[in-house]
Amino acid sequence: MLALFQTIDLALNLYTWLLIASAIFSWLYAFNVINSSNRFVSSIGSFLYNVTEPALRPIRRILPDLGGIDISPIILLLIIFFLRSFMWNTLFPMVA
């Protein structure tokens, strides 16, 4: 059972880093720091968008319009942090 919990924790940790990378990429793209016409940069951007957008879209629908500020990645990171804490502090002691 420990292996299952560690695998889920690893997947949530990897997704956390993908969310952070996606947010940084979107800032770099918005401020024209990176070349958007570069094929490699475009493929990285589309990969990050395709990986993170399905989880962020429902959160964006619930949140009110804050203008140009998108706090949905922060909300999702808080949810992931809660899930990881809940898993290790509540579920794992009951199973172990």
XYZ file of C-alpha atoms in Angstrom:
96
model
C 0.000 0.000 0.000
C 2.959 2.311 0.621
C 3.976 1.992 -3.039
C 0.527 3.165 -4.155
C 0.641 6.212 -1.889
C 4.171 7.068 -3.022
C 3.161 6.772 -6.690
C 0.147 9.039 -6.219
C 2.316 11.510 -4.310
C 4.918 11.481 -7.092
C 2.247 12.094 -9.749
C 0.832 15.037 -7.774
C 4.333 16.419 -7.269
C 5.097 16.182 -11.010
C 1.809 17.883 -11.846
C 2.693 20.675 -9.412
C 5.908 21.315 -11.322
C 4.046 21.243 -14.637
C 1.641 23.893 -13.323
C 4.532 26.088 -12.233
C 6.267 25.624 -15.600
C 3.048 26.473 -17.424
C 2.564 29.674 -15.420
C 6.166 30.776 -16.023
C 5.877 29.934 -19.722
C 2.682 31.971 -20.042
C 4.394 34.993 -18.430
C 7.391 34.686 -20.729
C 5.067 34.375 -23.715
C 2.914 37.336 -22.657
C 5.923 39.645 -22.249
C 7.554 38.503 -25.516
C 10.637 37.160 -23.756
C 10.539 33.964 -25.785
C 10.147 33.694 -29.535
C 6.601 32.485 -30.156
C 7.319 31.637 -33.794
C 9.996 29.094 -32.830
C 8.645 25.595 -33.431
C 10.275 24.090 -30.319
C 8.932 26.849 -28.067
C 5.509 26.448 -29.628
C 5.485 22.698 -29.006
C 6.505 23.169 -25.357
C 3.747 25.745 -24.928
C 1.118 23.538 -26.462
C 2.217 20.558 -24.352
C 1.991 22.582 -21.141
C -1.377 24.001 -22.186
C -2.804 20.573 -23.059
C -1.590 19.070 -19.777
C -2.782 21.818 -17.433
C -5.878 23.250 -19.111
C -8.283 20.342 -18.348
C -7.682 20.829 -14.608
C -7.694 24.633 -14.721
C -10.823 25.108 -16.875
C -13.380 24.074 -14.204
C -11.691 26.332 -11.652
C -11.799 29.279 -14.086
C -15.522 28.736 -14.627
C -16.172 28.996 -10.876
C -13.916 31.982 -10.134
C -15.211 35.507 -10.710
C -13.635 37.623 -13.425
C -10.577 39.355 -11.981
C -9.591 41.176 -15.153
C -6.176 40.123 -16.412
C -5.264 38.187 -13.269
C -5.595 34.410 -13.405
C -5.374 32.815 -9.964
C -6.615 29.395 -11.053
C -3.103 27.845 -10.924
C -2.748 29.023 -7.329
C -6.123 27.519 -6.416
C -5.163 24.231 -8.079
C -1.808 24.188 -6.264
C -3.655 24.664 -2.966
C -5.987 21.778 -3.830
C -3.014 19.545 -4.677
C -1.292 20.518 -1.421
C -4.478 19.682 0.499
C -4.806 16.306 -1.255
C -1.198 15.380 -0.518
C -1.534 16.372 3.149
C -4.861 14.565 3.481
C -3.436 11.448 1.867
C -0.384 11.232 4.142
C -1.896 12.506 7.407
C -5.361 10.954 7.283
C -5.593 8.082 4.814
C -2.159 6.503 5.138
C -2.258 6.070 8.953
C -5.642 4.326 8.652
C -4.302 1.872 6.056
C -0.854 1.256 7.515
